[in-house]
PDB file of C-alpha atoms and ligand atoms in Angstrom:
ATOM      1  CA  MET A   1      -0.027   0.027  -0.032  1.00 65.00           C
ATOM      2  CA  THR A   2       1.150   3.510  -0.763  1.00 71.00           C
ATOM      3  CA  LYS A   3       2.492   5.531   2.206  1.00 80.00           C
ATOM      4  CA  GLU A   4       0.198   8.441   2.637  1.00 88.00           C
ATOM      5  CA  GLY A   5       1.616  11.919   2.470  1.00 95.00           C
ATOM      6  CA  LYS A   6       0.386  15.506   2.702  1.00 97.00           C
ATOM      7  CA  LEU A   7      -1.981  17.614   0.791  1.00 98.00           C
ATOM      8  CA  ILE A   8      -2.157  21.314   0.024  1.00 98.00           C
ATOM      9  CA  ILE A   9      -5.618  22.593  -1.012  1.00 98.00           C
ATOM     10  CA  PHE A  10      -6.017  25.923  -2.751  1.00 98.00           C
ATOM     11  CA  SER A  11      -9.591  26.982  -3.171  1.00 97.00           C
ATOM     12  CA  ALA A  12     -11.232  30.289  -4.096  1.00 94.00           C
ATOM     13  CA  PRO A  13     -13.915  31.634  -6.344  1.00 90.00           C
ATOM     14  CA  SER A  14     -12.978  31.456 -10.048  1.00 84.00           C
ATOM     15  CA  GLY A  15     -10.809  34.563 -10.920  1.00 84.00           C
ATOM     16  CA  ALA A  16      -9.319  35.043  -7.408  1.00 89.00           C
ATOM     17  CA  GLY A  17      -5.872  34.045  -8.665  1.00 90.00           C
ATOM     18  CA  LYS A  18      -5.435  30.594  -7.230  1.00 93.00           C
ATOM     19  CA  THR A  19      -4.238  29.001 -10.406  1.00 93.00           C
ATOM     20  CA  THR A  20      -1.480  31.631 -10.734  1.00 94.00           C
ATOM     21  CA  ILE A  21      -0.392  31.053  -7.139  1.00 97.00           C
ATOM     22  CA  VAL A  22      -0.444  27.244  -7.552  1.00 97.00           C
ATOM     23  CA  HIS A  23       1.695  27.509 -10.704  1.00 96.00           C
ATOM     24  CA  HIS A  24       4.050  29.779  -8.902  1.00 98.00           C
ATOM     25  CA  LEU A  25       4.397  27.258  -6.054  1.00 98.00           C
ATOM     26  CA  LEU A  26       4.930  24.371  -8.432  1.00 98.00           C
ATOM     27  CA  SER A  27       7.830  26.298 -10.027  1.00 98.00           C
ATOM     28  CA  LYS A  28       9.422  27.080  -6.611  1.00 97.00           C
ATOM     29  CA  ILE A  29       8.882  24.004  -4.444  1.00 98.00           C
ATOM     30  CA  PRO A  30      10.113  20.739  -6.038  1.00 97.00           C
ATOM     31  CA  ASP A  31       8.357  18.692  -3.349  1.00 96.00           C
ATOM     32  CA  LEU A  32       4.903  19.616  -4.860  1.00 98.00           C
ATOM     33  CA  GLU A  33       3.065  17.920  -7.580  1.00 98.00           C
ATOM     34  CA  PHE A  34      -0.178  19.066  -9.109  1.00 98.00           C
ATOM     35  CA  SER A  35      -3.298  16.921  -8.796  1.00 98.00           C
ATOM     36  CA  ILE A  36      -4.698  16.904 -12.383  1.00 98.00           C
ATOM     37  CA  SER A  37      -8.473  16.879 -12.132  1.00 98.00           C
ATOM     38  CA  ALA A  38     -10.857  15.254 -14.511  1.00 98.00           C
ATOM     39  CA  THR A  39     -13.457  17.541 -16.143  1.00 98.00           C
ATOM     40  CA  THR A  40     -16.228  17.414 -18.767  1.00 98.00           C
ATOM     41  CA  ARG A  41     -15.657  20.973 -19.936  1.00 96.00           C
ATOM     42  CA  LYS A  42     -13.800  21.588 -23.192  1.00 94.00           C
ATOM     43  CA  SER A  43     -10.220  22.798 -23.076  1.00 95.00           C
ATOM     44  CA  ARG A  44      -9.552  26.509 -23.148  1.00 89.00           C
ATOM     45  CA  GLY A  45      -6.785  28.414 -24.955  1.00 87.00           C
ATOM     46  CA  ASP A  46      -3.466  26.601 -24.460  1.00 90.00           C
ATOM     47  CA  GLU A  47      -4.619  24.069 -21.872  1.00 93.00           C
ATOM     48  CA  VAL A  48      -3.140  20.601 -22.348  1.00 95.00           C
ATOM     49  CA  ASN A  49      -4.811  17.267 -21.783  1.00 97.00           C
ATOM     50  CA  GLY A  50      -3.106  15.315 -19.011  1.00 97.00           C
ATOM     51  CA  LYS A  51      -1.297  18.432 -17.777  1.00 94.00           C
ATOM     52  CA  ASP A  52      -3.973  21.046 -16.832  1.00 94.00           C
ATOM     53  CA  TYR A  53      -6.863  18.559 -16.758  1.00 96.00           C
ATOM     54  CA  TYR A  54      -7.930  15.196 -17.976  1.00 98.00           C
ATOM     55  CA  PHE A  55     -10.655  16.306 -20.443  1.00 98.00           C
ATOM     56  CA  ILE A  56     -13.150  13.416 -20.655  1.00 98.00           C
ATOM     57  CA  SER A  57     -16.685  12.954 -21.895  1.00 98.00           C
ATOM     58  CA  LYS A  58     -19.739  13.065 -19.637  1.00 98.00           C
ATOM     59  CA  GLU A  59     -20.320   9.378 -20.270  1.00 97.00           C
ATOM     60  CA  GLU A  60     -16.740   8.510 -19.060  1.00 98.00           C
ATOM     61  CA  PHE A  61     -17.150  10.846 -16.105  1.00 98.00           C
ATOM     62  CA  LEU A  62     -20.388   9.108 -15.035  1.00 97.00           C
ATOM     63  CA  HIS A  63     -18.847   5.718 -15.564  1.00 98.00           C
ATOM     64  CA  ARG A  64     -15.925   6.630 -13.251  1.00 98.00           C
ATOM     65  CA  ILE A  65     -18.440   7.908 -10.658  1.00 98.00           C
ATOM     66  CA  ALA A  66     -20.156   4.496 -10.732  1.00 98.00           C
ATOM     67  CA  LYS A  67     -16.795   2.761 -10.344  1.00 98.00           C
ATOM     68  CA  LYS A  68     -16.081   4.930  -7.337  1.00 98.00           C
ATOM     69  CA  GLN A  69     -12.842   6.262  -8.823  1.00 98.00           C
ATOM     70  CA  PHE A  70     -13.259   9.862  -7.421  1.00 98.00           C
ATOM     71  CA  VAL A  71     -12.201  11.010  -4.020  1.00 97.00           C
ATOM     72  CA  GLU A  72     -14.543  13.981  -4.589  1.00 97.00           C
ATOM     73  CA  PHE A  73     -16.382  15.266  -7.567  1.00 97.00           C
ATOM     74  CA  GLU A  74     -18.849  17.982  -8.267  1.00 96.00           C
ATOM     75  CA  GLU A  75     -21.150  19.455 -10.907  1.00 95.00           C
ATOM     76  CA  VAL A  76     -19.298  22.796 -10.445  1.00 90.00           C
ATOM     77  CA  TYR A  77     -21.329  24.500 -13.198  1.00 88.00           C
ATOM     78  CA  SER A  78     -24.598  23.136 -14.505  1.00 88.00           C
ATOM     79  CA  GLY A  79     -23.843  20.228 -16.755  1.00 92.00           C
ATOM     80  CA  THR A  80     -20.040  20.486 -16.139  1.00 95.00           C
ATOM     81  CA  PHE A  81     -18.359  18.043 -13.864  1.00 97.00           C
ATOM     82  CA  TYR A  82     -14.948  18.269 -12.142  1.00 97.00           C
ATOM     83  CA  GLY A  83     -13.416  15.676  -9.905  1.00 98.00           C
ATOM     84  CA  THR A  84     -10.290  14.379  -8.273  1.00 98.00           C
ATOM     85  CA  LEU A  85      -9.253  10.781  -9.182  1.00 97.00           C
ATOM     86  CA  ARG A  86      -8.106   8.539  -6.269  1.00 96.00           C
ATOM     87  CA  THR A  87      -5.298   7.325  -8.603  1.00 96.00           C
ATOM     88  CA  GLU A  88      -4.014  10.871  -8.916  1.00 97.00           C
ATOM     89  CA  ILE A  89      -3.329  11.210  -5.198  1.00 97.00           C
ATOM     90  CA  GLU A  90      -1.830   7.744  -5.007  1.00 97.00           C
ATOM     91  CA  ARG A  91       0.503   8.463  -7.954  1.00 96.00           C
ATOM     92  CA  ILE A  92       1.901  11.553  -6.271  1.00 97.00           C
ATOM     93  CA  TRP A  93       2.311  10.055  -2.855  1.00 97.00           C
ATOM     94  CA  LYS A  94       4.037   7.028  -4.403  1.00 97.00           C
ATOM     95  CA  ASP A  95       6.733   9.500  -5.708  1.00 96.00           C
ATOM     96  CA  GLY A  96       7.094  10.728  -2.138  1.00 96.00           C
ATOM     97  CA  LYS A  97       5.655  14.155  -3.073  1.00 97.00           C
ATOM     98  CA  THR A  98       3.019  16.447  -1.596  1.00 98.00           C
ATOM     99  CA  VAL A  99      -0.205  16.808  -3.584  1.00 98.00           C
ATOM    100  CA  ILE A 100      -1.359  20.390  -4.444  1.00 98.00           C
ATOM    101  CA  PHE A 101      -4.920  21.033  -5.577  1.00 98.00           C
ATOM    102  CA  ASP A 102      -6.604  23.836  -7.437  1.00 95.00           C
ATOM    103  CA  ILE A 103     -10.184  23.068  -6.704  1.00 95.00           C
ATOM    104  CA  ASP A 104     -13.442  24.831  -6.016  1.00 92.00           C
ATOM    105  CA  VAL A 105     -14.550  25.738  -2.523  1.00 95.00           C
ATOM    106  CA  GLU A 106     -16.882  22.843  -1.783  1.00 95.00           C
ATOM    107  CA  GLY A 107     -14.449  20.339  -3.232  1.00 96.00           C
ATOM    108  CA  GLY A 108     -11.687  21.871  -1.080  1.00 97.00           C
ATOM    109  CA  LEU A 109     -13.640  21.639   2.177  1.00 97.00           C
ATOM    110  CA  HIS A 110     -14.683  18.034   1.254  1.00 96.00           C
ATOM    111  CA  LEU A 111     -10.965  17.127   0.991  1.00 97.00           C
ATOM    112  CA  LYS A 112     -10.095  18.961   4.205  1.00 98.00           C
ATOM    113  CA  ARG A 113     -12.843  17.028   6.110  1.00 97.00           C
ATOM    114  CA  LYS A 114     -11.506  13.773   4.647  1.00 97.00           C
ATOM    115  CA  TYR A 115      -7.788  14.233   5.257  1.00 96.00           C
ATOM    116  CA  GLU A 116      -7.955  16.548   8.352  1.00 96.00           C
ATOM    117  CA  GLU A 117      -4.425  17.242   9.752  1.00 96.00           C
ATOM    118  CA  GLN A 118      -2.720  15.709   6.683  1.00 97.00           C
ATOM    119  CA  ALA A 119      -4.161  18.663   4.675  1.00 98.00           C
ATOM    120  CA  LEU A 120      -3.549  22.417   4.696  1.00 98.00           C
ATOM    121  CA  ALA A 121      -6.648  24.190   3.220  1.00 98.00           C
ATOM    122  CA  ILE A 122      -5.925  27.727   1.926  1.00 98.00           C
ATOM    123  CA  PHE A 123      -8.708  30.031   0.749  1.00 98.00           C
ATOM    124  CA  VAL A 124      -7.466  32.741  -1.693  1.00 97.00           C
ATOM    125  CA  GLN A 125      -9.424  35.906  -1.022  1.00 95.00           C
ATOM    126  CA  PRO A 126      -9.731  38.538  -3.810  1.00 93.00           C
ATOM    127  CA  PRO A 127      -9.819  42.243  -2.842  1.00 90.00           C
ATOM    128  CA  SER A 128     -13.562  42.444  -3.663  1.00 89.00           C
ATOM    129  CA  LEU A 129     -16.332  40.953  -5.619  1.00 87.00           C
ATOM    130  CA  GLU A 130     -16.064  43.806  -8.095  1.00 89.00           C
ATOM    131  CA  VAL A 131     -12.399  43.124  -8.698  1.00 88.00           C
ATOM    132  CA  LEU A 132     -13.211  39.455  -9.216  1.00 88.00           C
ATOM    133  CA  LYS A 133     -15.885  40.259 -11.730  1.00 87.00           C
ATOM    134  CA  GLU A 134     -13.448  42.508 -13.624  1.00 87.00           C
ATOM    135  CA  ARG A 135     -10.792  39.694 -13.740  1.00 85.00           C
ATOM    136  CA  LEU A 136     -13.311  37.169 -14.945  1.00 83.00           C
ATOM    137  CA  THR A 137     -14.699  39.446 -17.614  1.00 86.00           C
ATOM    138  CA  GLY A 138     -11.158  40.468 -18.710  1.00 81.00           C
ATOM    139  CA  ARG A 139     -10.164  36.815 -19.250  1.00 76.00           C
ATOM    140  CA  GLY A 140     -12.383  36.855 -22.323  1.00 75.00           C
ATOM    141  CA  THR A 141     -12.693  33.048 -22.325  1.00 75.00           C
ATOM    142  CA  ASP A 142     -16.390  32.578 -21.252  1.00 77.00           C
ATOM    143  CA  SER A 143     -19.628  33.422 -22.875  1.00 84.00           C
ATOM    144  CA  LYS A 144     -21.981  35.937 -21.145  1.00 86.00           C
ATOM    145  CA  GLU A 145     -24.122  33.112 -19.699  1.00 87.00           C
ATOM    146  CA  LYS A 146     -21.146  31.265 -18.370  1.00 85.00           C
ATOM    147  CA  LEU A 147     -19.778  34.485 -16.888  1.00 87.00           C
ATOM    148  CA  ALA A 148     -23.088  35.201 -15.096  1.00 89.00           C
ATOM    149  CA  GLU A 149     -23.005  31.699 -13.633  1.00 87.00           C
ATOM    150  CA  ARG A 150     -19.438  32.171 -12.406  1.00 85.00           C
ATOM    151  CA  PHE A 151     -20.337  35.563 -10.820  1.00 88.00           C
ATOM    152  CA  ILE A 152     -23.235  33.925  -8.848  1.00 90.00           C
ATOM    153  CA  LYS A 153     -21.136  31.089  -7.753  1.00 89.00           C
ATOM    154  CA  ALA A 154     -18.239  33.381  -6.706  1.00 90.00           C
ATOM    155  CA  GLU A 155     -20.448  35.514  -4.544  1.00 91.00           C
ATOM    156  CA  LYS A 156     -21.696  32.445  -2.694  1.00 92.00           C
ATOM    157  CA  GLU A 157     -18.213  31.000  -2.278  1.00 93.00           C
ATOM    158  CA  LEU A 158     -16.721  34.196  -0.574  1.00 93.00           C
ATOM    159  CA  ASN A 159     -18.885  33.176   2.461  1.00 94.00           C
ATOM    160  CA  TYR A 160     -16.993  29.897   2.955  1.00 96.00           C
ATOM    161  CA  ALA A 161     -13.601  31.528   3.721  1.00 96.00           C
ATOM    162  CA  PRO A 162     -13.779  31.147   7.513  1.00 97.00           C
ATOM    163  CA  GLN A 163     -14.006  27.324   7.239  1.00 97.00           C
ATOM    164  CA  PHE A 164     -10.465  27.032   5.850  1.00 98.00           C
ATOM    165  CA  ASP A 165      -7.175  26.729   7.809  1.00 98.00           C
ATOM    166  CA  ILE A 166      -5.864  30.000   6.283  1.00 98.00           C
ATOM    167  CA  ILE A 167      -7.321  32.904   4.319  1.00 98.00           C
ATOM    168  CA  LEU A 168      -4.661  34.262   1.979  1.00 98.00           C
ATOM    169  CA  LYS A 169      -5.388  37.752   0.729  1.00 96.00           C
ATOM    170  CA  ASN A 170      -4.536  38.194  -2.902  1.00 95.00           C
ATOM    171  CA  TYR A 171      -4.526  42.031  -3.121  1.00 93.00           C
ATOM    172  CA  ASP A 172      -1.137  42.042  -4.645  1.00 94.00           C
ATOM    173  CA  LEU A 173      -0.065  38.938  -6.583  1.00 94.00           C
ATOM    174  CA  GLU A 174       3.726  39.083  -5.775  1.00 96.00           C
ATOM    175  CA  THR A 175       2.949  39.449  -2.040  1.00 97.00           C
ATOM    176  CA  ALA A 176       0.372  36.622  -2.105  1.00 97.00           C
ATOM    177  CA  CYS A 177       2.806  34.276  -3.964  1.00 98.00           C
ATOM    178  CA  LYS A 178       5.551  34.951  -1.341  1.00 98.00           C
ATOM    179  CA  GLU A 179       3.122  34.378   1.537  1.00 98.00           C
ATOM    180  CA  ALA A 180       1.897  31.224  -0.064  1.00 98.00           C
ATOM    181  CA  GLU A 181       5.472  29.959  -0.509  1.00 98.00           C
ATOM    182  CA  ASP A 182       6.239  30.551   3.228  1.00 98.00           C
ATOM    183  CA  LEU A 183       3.001  28.861   4.374  1.00 98.00           C
ATOM    184  CA  VAL A 184       3.409  25.786   2.211  1.00 98.00           C
ATOM    185  CA  SER A 185       7.151  25.320   2.952  1.00 97.00           C
ATOM    186  CA  ALA A 186       6.487  25.484   6.593  1.00 97.00           C
ATOM    187  CA  PHE A 187       3.627  22.938   6.357  1.00 97.00           C
ATOM    188  CA  ILE A 188       5.711  20.461   4.292  1.00 96.00           C
ATOM    189  CA  SER A 189       8.659  20.685   6.754  1.00 95.00           C
ATOM    190  CA  GLN A 190       6.476  19.944   9.806  1.00 91.00           C
ATOM    191  CA  SER A 191       6.781  16.350  10.933  1.00 79.00           C
TER     192      SER A 191
HETATM  193  P1  5GP B   1     -12.143  26.239 -14.535  1.00 64.44           P
HETATM  194  O1  5GP B   1     -13.163  25.779 -15.399  1.00 64.44           O
HETATM  195  O2  5GP B   1     -12.051  27.735 -14.323  1.00 64.44           O
HETATM  196  O3  5GP B   1     -10.736  25.611 -14.808  1.00 64.44           O
HETATM  197  O4  5GP B   1     -12.528  25.633 -13.132  1.00 64.44           O
HETATM  198  C1  5GP B   1     -13.738  25.990 -12.534  1.00 64.44           C
HETATM  199  C2  5GP B   1     -13.666  25.613 -10.969  1.00 64.44           C
HETATM  200  O5  5GP B   1     -13.613  24.197 -10.786  1.00 64.44           O
HETATM  201  C3  5GP B   1     -12.461  26.183 -10.392  1.00 64.44           C
HETATM  202  O6  5GP B   1     -12.869  26.741  -9.068  1.00 64.44           O
HETATM  203  C4  5GP B   1     -11.552  25.085 -10.179  1.00 64.44           C
HETATM  204  O7  5GP B   1     -10.633  25.138  -9.061  1.00 64.44           O
HETATM  205  C5  5GP B   1     -12.600  23.900  -9.867  1.00 64.44           C
HETATM  206  N1  5GP B   1     -12.014  22.558  -9.963  1.00 64.44           N
HETATM  207  C6  5GP B   1     -11.056  22.143 -10.747  1.00 64.44           C
HETATM  208  N2  5GP B   1     -10.792  20.840 -10.560  1.00 64.44           N
HETATM  209  C7  5GP B   1     -11.752  20.436  -9.607  1.00 64.44           C
HETATM  210  C8  5GP B   1     -11.909  19.144  -8.996  1.00 64.44           C
HETATM  211  O8  5GP B   1     -11.307  18.159  -9.184  1.00 64.44           O
HETATM  212  N3  5GP B   1     -12.978  19.191  -8.078  1.00 64.44           N
HETATM  213  C9  5GP B   1     -13.702  20.198  -7.774  1.00 64.44           C
HETATM  214  N4  5GP B   1     -14.715  20.192  -6.845  1.00 64.44           N
HETATM  215  N5  5GP B   1     -13.486  21.457  -8.322  1.00 64.44           N
HETATM  216  C10 5GP B   1     -12.533  21.540  -9.253  1.00 64.44           C
END
């Protein structure tokens, strides 16, 4: 059986900057490896299958749910599923590394409840809902309907912040990245 390791969970409303922070950490801390989620959404821009996500069909996703292959999964947006495969966590622990997640707020809390002290759950807080909306709109990758859905979800998700181990303010990206690096390094080095 694989020896269990640690997990770092980054959650936030879409557009809060968590993906950028997670990429920064992956470039700085060799001990970390990204948990590649499975999703039924189409790839965006320069996203790569098997690197950013496993892009799979809804049929395959439902089949994997039935086979109990997910540690957690969610219909994050209506009709669009995202989930963490058990094999993904095992693969990373087998290499003796710490798993890092970029995951929505409910999925993050789900993993925290499951792994408790093994996991550090960080909520990335944007300066305001207005800034979040600007960032999401500026990204230019979503339709008007999709954007509206993301706004509604983001507003709801901001209320979950106190349930996380740490609230990391992302008011200035460079500062937030540095703070994240210190927090994660300290957690990894704890015995
Ligand atoms: P996006 O479509 O912008 O890549 O992701 C939408 C949301 O789904 C983000 O908040 C992202 O972190 C979240 N997400 C990505 N992978 C997973 C996963 O495996 N499980 C859950 N619950 N959410 C995920």
